[in-house]
Each structure stands twice: as C-alpha cells, then as structure tokens.
PDB file of C-alpha atoms in Angstrom:
ATOM      1  CA  GLY A  25      -9.970 -23.219 -59.822  1.00  0.00           C
ATOM      2  CA  ASP A  26      -6.398 -22.174 -60.590  1.00  0.00           C
ATOM      3  CA  THR A  27      -7.025 -19.414 -63.123  1.00  0.00           C
ATOM      4  CA  SER A  28      -4.975 -16.376 -64.080  1.00  0.00           C
ATOM      5  CA  THR A  29      -7.978 -14.104 -63.435  1.00  0.00           C
ATOM      6  CA  PRO A  30      -9.644 -14.406 -60.016  1.00  0.00           C
ATOM      7  CA  TYR A  31     -13.398 -14.106 -59.830  1.00  0.00           C
ATOM      8  CA  PHE A  32     -16.035 -13.996 -57.107  1.00  0.00           C
ATOM      9  CA  VAL A  33     -19.061 -16.218 -56.678  1.00  0.00           C
ATOM     10  CA  LEU A  34     -21.946 -14.154 -55.296  1.00  0.00           C
ATOM     11  CA  ILE A  35     -23.737 -15.569 -52.244  1.00  0.00           C
ATOM     12  CA  ILE A  36     -26.722 -13.715 -50.752  1.00  0.00           C
ATOM     13  CA  LEU A  37     -26.257 -13.436 -46.980  1.00  0.00           C
ATOM     14  CA  GLY A  38     -29.490 -11.654 -46.072  1.00  0.00           C
ATOM     15  CA  THR A  39     -30.879  -8.206 -45.372  1.00  0.00           C
ATOM     16  CA  ALA A  40     -30.267  -5.633 -42.639  1.00  0.00           C
ATOM     17  CA  LEU A  41     -32.346  -2.796 -41.249  1.00  0.00           C
ATOM     18  CA  VAL A  42     -30.639   0.618 -41.107  1.00  0.00           C
ATOM     19  CA  ASP A  43     -31.465   2.864 -38.123  1.00  0.00           C
ATOM     20  CA  ASN A  44     -32.180   6.601 -38.158  1.00  0.00           C
ATOM     21  CA  ALA A  45     -28.454   7.385 -37.901  1.00  0.00           C
ATOM     22  CA  GLY A  46     -27.622   5.272 -40.952  1.00  0.00           C
ATOM     23  CA  ARG A  47     -26.083   2.395 -38.947  1.00  0.00           C
ATOM     24  CA  PHE A  48     -26.774  -1.306 -39.021  1.00  0.00           C
ATOM     25  CA  ASP A  49     -25.428  -4.512 -37.463  1.00  0.00           C
ATOM     26  CA  PHE A  50     -25.396  -7.773 -39.367  1.00  0.00           C
ATOM     27  CA  GLU A  51     -24.162 -11.202 -38.309  1.00  0.00           C
ATOM     28  CA  PHE A  52     -23.648 -14.158 -40.638  1.00  0.00           C
ATOM     29  CA  ASP A  53     -21.799 -17.449 -40.938  1.00  0.00           C
ATOM     30  CA  ILE A  54     -18.994 -17.828 -43.471  1.00  0.00           C
ATOM     31  CA  PRO A  55     -20.514 -19.901 -46.296  1.00  0.00           C
ATOM     32  CA  LYS A  56     -19.412 -23.540 -46.196  1.00  0.00           C
ATOM     33  CA  ASN A  57     -18.413 -23.426 -49.876  1.00  0.00           C
ATOM     34  CA  ALA A  58     -15.941 -20.568 -49.310  1.00  0.00           C
ATOM     35  CA  ARG A  59     -12.445 -21.504 -50.432  1.00  0.00           C
ATOM     36  CA  VAL A  60      -9.808 -22.064 -47.749  1.00  0.00           C
ATOM     37  CA  PRO A  61      -7.810 -19.888 -47.986  1.00  0.00           C
ATOM     38  CA  SER A  62      -9.428 -17.149 -50.055  1.00  0.00           C
ATOM     39  CA  SER A  63      -9.733 -13.381 -50.396  1.00  0.00           C
ATOM     40  CA  ASN A  64     -13.319 -12.185 -50.516  1.00  0.00           C
ATOM     41  CA  GLN A  65     -15.510  -9.095 -50.420  1.00  0.00           C
ATOM     42  CA  ILE A  66     -18.549  -8.323 -48.315  1.00  0.00           C
ATOM     43  CA  LEU A  67     -20.949  -6.168 -50.336  1.00  0.00           C
ATOM     44  CA  ALA A  68     -23.699  -4.007 -48.880  1.00  0.00           C
ATOM     45  CA  THR A  69     -26.205  -2.795 -51.465  1.00  0.00           C
ATOM     46  CA  PRO A  70     -28.453   0.002 -50.154  1.00  0.00           C
ATOM     47  CA  ARG A  71     -31.822   0.703 -51.650  1.00  0.00           C
ATOM     48  CA  PHE A  72     -30.544   4.215 -52.367  1.00  0.00           C
ATOM     49  CA  GLY A  73     -26.893   5.201 -52.719  1.00  0.00           C
ATOM     50  CA  ASP A  74     -23.606   3.609 -53.655  1.00  0.00           C
ATOM     51  CA  LEU A  75     -22.533   0.011 -53.223  1.00  0.00           C
ATOM     52  CA  LEU A  76     -20.283  -0.569 -50.190  1.00  0.00           C
ATOM     53  CA  LYS A  77     -17.367  -3.054 -50.345  1.00  0.00           C
ATOM     54  CA  VAL A  78     -15.383  -4.452 -47.420  1.00  0.00           C
ATOM     55  CA  PRO A  79     -12.474  -6.886 -47.954  1.00  0.00           C
ATOM     56  CA  HIS A  80     -12.511 -10.115 -45.967  1.00  0.00           C
ATOM     57  CA  ALA A  81     -10.143 -13.086 -45.936  1.00  0.00           C
ATOM     58  CA  VAL A  82     -10.608 -16.741 -45.013  1.00  0.00           C
ATOM     59  CA  PRO A  83      -7.235 -17.783 -43.554  1.00  0.00           C
ATOM     60  CA  SER A  84      -5.353 -20.996 -44.149  1.00  0.00           C
ATOM     61  CA  PRO A  85      -5.736 -23.742 -41.529  1.00  0.00           C
ATOM     62  CA  LYS A  86      -3.056 -23.497 -38.852  1.00  0.00           C
ATOM     63  CA  ILE A  87      -1.501 -25.729 -36.202  1.00  0.00           C
ATOM     64  CA  THR A  88       0.294 -24.515 -33.068  1.00  0.00           C
ATOM     65  CA  VAL A  89       1.966 -26.376 -30.205  1.00  0.00           C
ATOM     66  CA  SER A  90       2.402 -25.246 -26.599  1.00  0.00           C
ATOM     67  CA  PRO A  91       4.954 -25.272 -25.123  1.00  0.00           C
ATOM     68  CA  GLN A  92       7.341 -25.293 -28.070  1.00  0.00           C
ATOM     69  CA  THR A  93      10.162 -26.813 -26.000  1.00  0.00           C
ATOM     70  CA  ALA A  94       9.690 -30.079 -24.107  1.00  0.00           C
ATOM     71  CA  PHE A  95      11.304 -33.365 -23.109  1.00  0.00           C
ATOM     72  CA  ALA A  96      10.342 -36.724 -24.582  1.00  0.00           C
ATOM     73  CA  GLY A  97       7.341 -37.914 -22.581  1.00  0.00           C
ATOM     74  CA  ASP A  98       6.142 -34.404 -21.692  1.00  0.00           C
ATOM     75  CA  GLU A  99       2.544 -33.386 -22.290  1.00  0.00           C
ATOM     76  CA  ILE A 100       1.987 -30.742 -24.976  1.00  0.00           C
ATOM     77  CA  GLN A 101      -1.133 -29.019 -26.260  1.00  0.00           C
ATOM     78  CA  ILE A 102      -1.998 -29.053 -29.946  1.00  0.00           C
ATOM     79  CA  THR A 103      -4.326 -26.373 -31.322  1.00  0.00           C
ATOM     80  CA  LEU A 104      -5.862 -26.578 -34.794  1.00  0.00           C
ATOM     81  CA  VAL A 105      -7.765 -23.650 -36.314  1.00  0.00           C
ATOM     82  CA  GLY A 106      -9.373 -23.037 -39.676  1.00  0.00           C
ATOM     83  CA  LEU A 107     -10.884 -26.497 -40.123  1.00  0.00           C
ATOM     84  CA  GLY A 108     -14.518 -27.290 -40.782  1.00  0.00           C
ATOM     85  CA  SER A 109     -17.014 -27.118 -37.924  1.00  0.00           C
ATOM     86  CA  ASN A 110     -17.715 -30.315 -35.947  1.00  0.00           C
ATOM     87  CA  TYR A 111     -14.812 -32.118 -37.636  1.00  0.00           C
ATOM     88  CA  THR A 112     -13.467 -35.144 -35.747  1.00  0.00           C
ATOM     89  CA  ILE A 113      -9.662 -35.440 -35.773  1.00  0.00           C
ATOM     90  CA  SER A 114      -8.796 -38.934 -36.979  1.00  0.00           C
ATOM     91  CA  ALA A 115      -6.182 -41.240 -35.490  1.00  0.00           C
ATOM     92  CA  GLY A 116      -2.902 -41.055 -37.364  1.00  0.00           C
ATOM     93  CA  SER A 117      -3.509 -37.567 -38.747  1.00  0.00           C
ATOM     94  CA  LEU A 118      -0.994 -36.014 -36.321  1.00  0.00           C
ATOM     95  CA  LYS A 119       2.704 -36.924 -36.369  1.00  0.00           C
ATOM     96  CA  ILE A 120       5.547 -35.629 -34.222  1.00  0.00           C
ATOM     97  CA  GLY A 121       8.985 -36.153 -35.701  1.00  0.00           C
ATOM     98  CA  GLY A 122       7.451 -38.654 -38.137  1.00  0.00           C
ATOM     99  CA  ILE A 123       5.950 -40.735 -35.297  1.00  0.00           C
ATOM    100  CA  ARG A 124       2.181 -40.992 -35.014  1.00  0.00           C
ATOM    101  CA  ALA A 125       1.040 -39.111 -31.920  1.00  0.00           C
ATOM    102  CA  ARG A 126      -1.325 -40.653 -29.421  1.00  0.00           C
ATOM    103  CA  MET A 127      -4.640 -38.803 -29.186  1.00  0.00           C
ATOM    104  CA  PRO A 128      -7.493 -38.884 -26.664  1.00  0.00           C
ATOM    105  CA  GLY A 129     -10.277 -41.323 -27.452  1.00  0.00           C
ATOM    106  CA  TYR A 130      -8.175 -43.674 -29.591  1.00  0.00           C
ATOM    107  CA  PHE A 131      -6.467 -46.985 -28.768  1.00  0.00           C
ATOM    108  CA  GLY A 132      -7.268 -46.896 -25.068  1.00  0.00           C
ATOM    109  CA  MET A 133      -6.246 -43.273 -24.493  1.00  0.00           C
ATOM    110  CA  PRO A 134      -8.605 -41.622 -21.974  1.00  0.00           C
ATOM    111  CA  GLY A 135     -10.761 -38.687 -23.046  1.00  0.00           C
ATOM    112  CA  ASP A 136     -13.042 -37.819 -25.927  1.00  0.00           C
ATOM    113  CA  LYS A 137     -11.920 -37.816 -29.532  1.00  0.00           C
ATOM    114  CA  PRO A 138     -10.795 -34.294 -30.527  1.00  0.00           C
ATOM    115  CA  LYS A 139     -13.550 -32.489 -32.428  1.00  0.00           C
ATOM    116  CA  THR A 140     -13.649 -28.928 -33.751  1.00  0.00           C
ATOM    117  CA  ASP A 141     -16.197 -26.428 -32.496  1.00  0.00           C
ATOM    118  CA  SER A 142     -18.557 -24.360 -34.625  1.00  0.00           C
ATOM    119  CA  ALA A 143     -15.644 -22.048 -35.516  1.00  0.00           C
ATOM    120  CA  GLY A 144     -13.461 -24.931 -36.732  1.00  0.00           C
ATOM    121  CA  SER A 145     -11.017 -24.905 -33.804  1.00  0.00           C
ATOM    122  CA  VAL A 146      -9.922 -27.614 -31.369  1.00  0.00           C
ATOM    123  CA  THR A 147      -7.267 -28.027 -28.663  1.00  0.00           C
ATOM    124  CA  PHE A 148      -6.171 -31.374 -27.239  1.00  0.00           C
ATOM    125  CA  THR A 149      -3.285 -32.863 -25.266  1.00  0.00           C
ATOM    126  CA  THR A 150      -0.752 -35.477 -26.360  1.00  0.00           C
ATOM    127  CA  ARG A 151       2.722 -36.606 -25.290  1.00  0.00           C
ATOM    128  CA  VAL A 152       6.061 -36.115 -26.999  1.00  0.00           C
ATOM    129  CA  PRO A 153       7.181 -39.557 -28.281  1.00  0.00           C
ATOM    130  CA  SER A 154      10.692 -40.926 -27.801  1.00  0.00           C
ATOM    131  CA  LEU A 155      12.687 -38.640 -30.097  1.00  0.00           C
ATOM    132  CA  THR A 156      16.259 -37.445 -30.273  1.00  0.00           C
ATOM    133  CA  ALA A 157      17.022 -33.978 -28.955  1.00  0.00           C
ATOM    134  CA  GLY A 158      16.644 -31.081 -31.372  1.00  0.00           C
ATOM    135  CA  GLU A 159      13.988 -29.505 -33.553  1.00  0.00           C
ATOM    136  CA  GLN A 160      11.215 -31.866 -34.655  1.00  0.00           C
ATOM    137  CA  THR A 161       8.349 -31.251 -37.084  1.00  0.00           C
ATOM    138  CA  ILE A 162       4.750 -31.548 -35.939  1.00  0.00           C
ATOM    139  CA  ALA A 163       2.520 -32.284 -38.929  1.00  0.00           C
ATOM    140  CA  PHE A 164      -1.253 -32.577 -39.176  1.00  0.00           C
ATOM    141  CA  THR A 165      -2.779 -33.966 -42.369  1.00  0.00           C
ATOM    142  CA  HIS A 166      -6.384 -33.052 -43.132  1.00  0.00           C
ATOM    143  CA  ALA A 167      -8.715 -35.648 -44.629  1.00  0.00           C
ATOM    144  CA  ALA A 168      -8.587 -33.678 -47.897  1.00  0.00           C
ATOM    145  CA  GLY A 169      -4.827 -34.198 -48.008  1.00  0.00           C
ATOM    146  CA  GLU A 170      -3.774 -30.712 -46.889  1.00  0.00           C
ATOM    147  CA  ALA A 171      -0.853 -30.642 -44.454  1.00  0.00           C
ATOM    148  CA  MET A 172      -0.119 -28.128 -41.691  1.00  0.00           C
ATOM    149  CA  THR A 173       3.155 -28.027 -39.807  1.00  0.00           C
ATOM    150  CA  ASP A 174       4.731 -26.476 -36.730  1.00  0.00           C
ATOM    151  CA  SER A 175       7.984 -27.209 -34.914  1.00  0.00           C
ATOM    152  CA  LEU A 176       8.849 -28.540 -31.456  1.00  0.00           C
ATOM    153  CA  THR A 177      12.273 -28.503 -29.842  1.00  0.00           C
ATOM    154  CA  VAL A 178      12.961 -31.674 -27.862  1.00  0.00           C
ATOM    155  CA  LYS A 179      15.269 -30.819 -24.972  1.00  0.00           C
ATOM    156  CA  GLU A 180      18.339 -32.866 -24.172  1.00  0.00           C
ATOM    157  CA  GLY A 181      18.707 -34.333 -20.702  1.00  0.00           C
ATOM    158  CA  SER A 182      21.696 -33.651 -18.470  1.00  0.00           C
ATOM    159  CA  LEU A 183      23.761 -36.121 -16.445  1.00  0.00           C
ATOM    160  CA  GLN A 184      25.706 -35.399 -13.272  1.00  0.00           C
ATOM    161  CA  VAL A 185      28.388 -37.625 -11.730  1.00  0.00           C
ATOM    162  CA  VAL A 186      29.711 -37.121  -8.153  1.00  0.00           C
ATOM    163  CA  PRO A 187      32.634 -37.134  -7.713  1.00  0.00           C
ATOM    164  CA  VAL A 188      33.804 -36.246 -11.217  1.00  0.00           C
ATOM    165  CA  SER A 189      36.943 -38.368 -10.789  1.00  0.00           C
ATOM    166  CA  ALA A 190      37.284 -41.725  -8.995  1.00  0.00           C
ATOM    167  CA  VAL A 191      39.514 -44.787  -8.694  1.00  0.00           C
ATOM    168  CA  PRO A 192      38.449 -48.326  -9.681  1.00  0.00           C
ATOM    169  CA  GLY A 193      36.102 -49.800  -7.070  1.00  0.00           C
ATOM    170  CA  GLN A 194      35.058 -46.418  -5.677  1.00  0.00           C
ATOM    171  CA  THR A 195      31.316 -45.711  -5.391  1.00  0.00           C
ATOM    172  CA  ILE A 196      30.030 -42.821  -7.487  1.00  0.00           C
ATOM    173  CA  PHE A 197      26.654 -41.098  -7.563  1.00  0.00           C
ATOM    174  CA  VAL A 198      24.911 -40.605 -10.929  1.00  0.00           C
ATOM    175  CA  ARG A 199      21.921 -38.318 -11.286  1.00  0.00           C
ATOM    176  CA  SER A 200      19.803 -37.014 -14.157  1.00  0.00           C
ATOM    177  CA  ARG A 201      17.704 -33.911 -13.570  1.00  0.00           C
ATOM    178  CA  ASP A 202      16.223 -33.726 -17.050  1.00  0.00           C
ATOM    179  CA  PHE A 203      14.983 -37.238 -17.732  1.00  0.00           C
ATOM    180  CA  SER A 204      11.580 -37.818 -19.312  1.00  0.00           C
ATOM    181  CA  PRO A 205       8.771 -37.722 -16.711  1.00  0.00           C
ATOM    182  CA  SER A 206       7.089 -40.812 -15.339  1.00  0.00           C
ATOM    183  CA  SER A 207       3.399 -41.387 -15.981  1.00  0.00           C
ATOM    184  CA  ALA A 208       0.788 -44.103 -15.733  1.00  0.00           C
ATOM    185  CA  ASP A 209       1.085 -44.991 -19.429  1.00  0.00           C
ATOM    186  CA  ALA A 210       4.891 -44.822 -19.580  1.00  0.00           C
ATOM    187  CA  PRO A 211       6.915 -47.930 -20.487  1.00  0.00           C
ATOM    188  CA  GLY A 212       8.394 -50.052 -17.717  1.00  0.00           C
ATOM    189  CA  SER A 213       7.066 -52.810 -15.477  1.00  0.00           C
ATOM    190  CA  SER A 214       6.344 -50.366 -12.622  1.00  0.00           C
ATOM    191  CA  GLY A 215       4.636 -47.799 -14.864  1.00  0.00           C
ATOM    192  CA  ASP A 216       7.642 -45.452 -14.777  1.00  0.00           C
ATOM    193  CA  HIS A 217      10.477 -44.835 -17.178  1.00  0.00           C
ATOM    194  CA  GLU A 218      13.084 -47.413 -16.229  1.00  0.00           C
ATOM    195  CA  ILE A 219      16.659 -48.130 -17.212  1.00  0.00           C
ATOM    196  CA  SER A 220      16.211 -51.851 -17.701  1.00  0.00           C
ATOM    197  CA  GLY A 221      19.801 -52.819 -18.517  1.00  0.00           C
ATOM    198  CA  GLU A 222      18.667 -54.419 -21.772  1.00  0.00           C
ATOM    199  CA  ARG A 223      19.483 -53.410 -25.349  1.00  0.00           C
ATOM    200  CA  GLU A 224      19.761 -49.593 -25.540  1.00  0.00           C
ATOM    201  CA  SER A 225      18.304 -49.031 -22.057  1.00  0.00           C
ATOM    202  CA  VAL A 226      21.632 -49.190 -20.192  1.00  0.00           C
ATOM    203  CA  VAL A 227      24.132 -47.171 -18.192  1.00  0.00           C
ATOM    204  CA  GLN A 228      27.682 -47.393 -19.470  1.00  0.00           C
ATOM    205  CA  ILE A 229      31.124 -46.287 -18.320  1.00  0.00           C
ATOM    206  CA  GLY A 230      33.715 -46.234 -21.050  1.00  0.00           C
ATOM    207  CA  GLY A 231      31.464 -48.383 -23.224  1.00  0.00           C
ATOM    208  CA  ALA A 232      31.015 -51.087 -20.552  1.00  0.00           C
ATOM    209  CA  ASN A 233      27.542 -51.777 -19.194  1.00  0.00           C
ATOM    210  CA  ILE A 234      27.134 -51.474 -15.438  1.00  0.00           C
TER     211      ILE A 234
END
C-alpha cells in the first residue's frame, strides 16, 4: 500500500548448489504478486557466512511506437512491455490521437489478437487513423485502469502545382507526393484513398470546388 515506510514481503524462490569455487547459478520467475513497478532485493542466505543482498527492480509497463513519424494511413508497430504474461490486448484499449486504433483479430481485421508472451511483451501492427498533422498521443489503457502513453508525429502532405501561375481556362497539373497510402481496407469505392468531390473530400482553387 501507500505507506511512508516501505517494507518487503519475503518470498522463498528456492535453493542453489554452490560449486567448489564458491559460485552458483540460479534462475527464477519474478513472482506474480510482485508490485509493478517496485524496488526489490534478492537475498542469498548461505549455510555459513554473511547474507548477500542484490537490488532488483520491476519496471513500469511501457509502450513504444515505430516509426515515430508517419502519415495518416501508414502502418506502425506498437510494442508493449511490462504487462502480465499471456495477456490478451482488448479492443479499444489503444487510442491514437483519441481515436480507437484498429487491431488484428478484431472487427474483421486479419491476424491473431495481440497477446503477450511469457515475459509480458507483445508487438503488433496498426494503421494511423485520419488525424491532423502534428504530434499525437498514443495511449494504451490496461484492464486495471493504468495508462501508458507515447507520442507519434503525423506528417503533413505536400502539394505541387505546375505551372505555379496560369490564366483562366489554362490547364494545370496538380500532384501530391505525400498523400496517405492506398490499401485494401482504405476508404473509397475502388479500395484506394479517393478525392470524391463530396463534403470535405474536395479540391479547391480560391475556395471554389473543381
């Protein structure tokens, strides 16, 4: 609990056999009831001699994103560490810029549901939702209510017009090199990102739709 004086709860991990040179190797699993995070001690009590103490820490859960700069629609990898072993990541627990991220195994998304390994780590792929350019917060909320955050910078697309000046009625060429990528699950009747000419999905010159 939250007390002014920290204390340790003793858990017996087992015994080890010391060789003729006074060395031993010992492997153990972190007890499931260890606090996350917490500062602990590993104690070795010899049959003869002084008690040995080694500090050990259980880190806080952590989330990282790779790459940390991407366009809307790009694939990114999310890595979670420090969770419980064999923990299934639930739908809706991950948000990017306040928007619930799509995850494998849920709502028709291909792939298996993300699940941590025996060390409490998992990596899975999702896509950057339609967000404005700039820094966006990636937040994962654990079932216990704990939240972990990282940041993602959504890149802004560029637009090129050739020629840069023209008279009324002249044909111009418009090109975007940094638009969001097309994919099989992207919006649009053809499965690609389309400029439909409806609502906000338009091309304008001087405020007039073309």
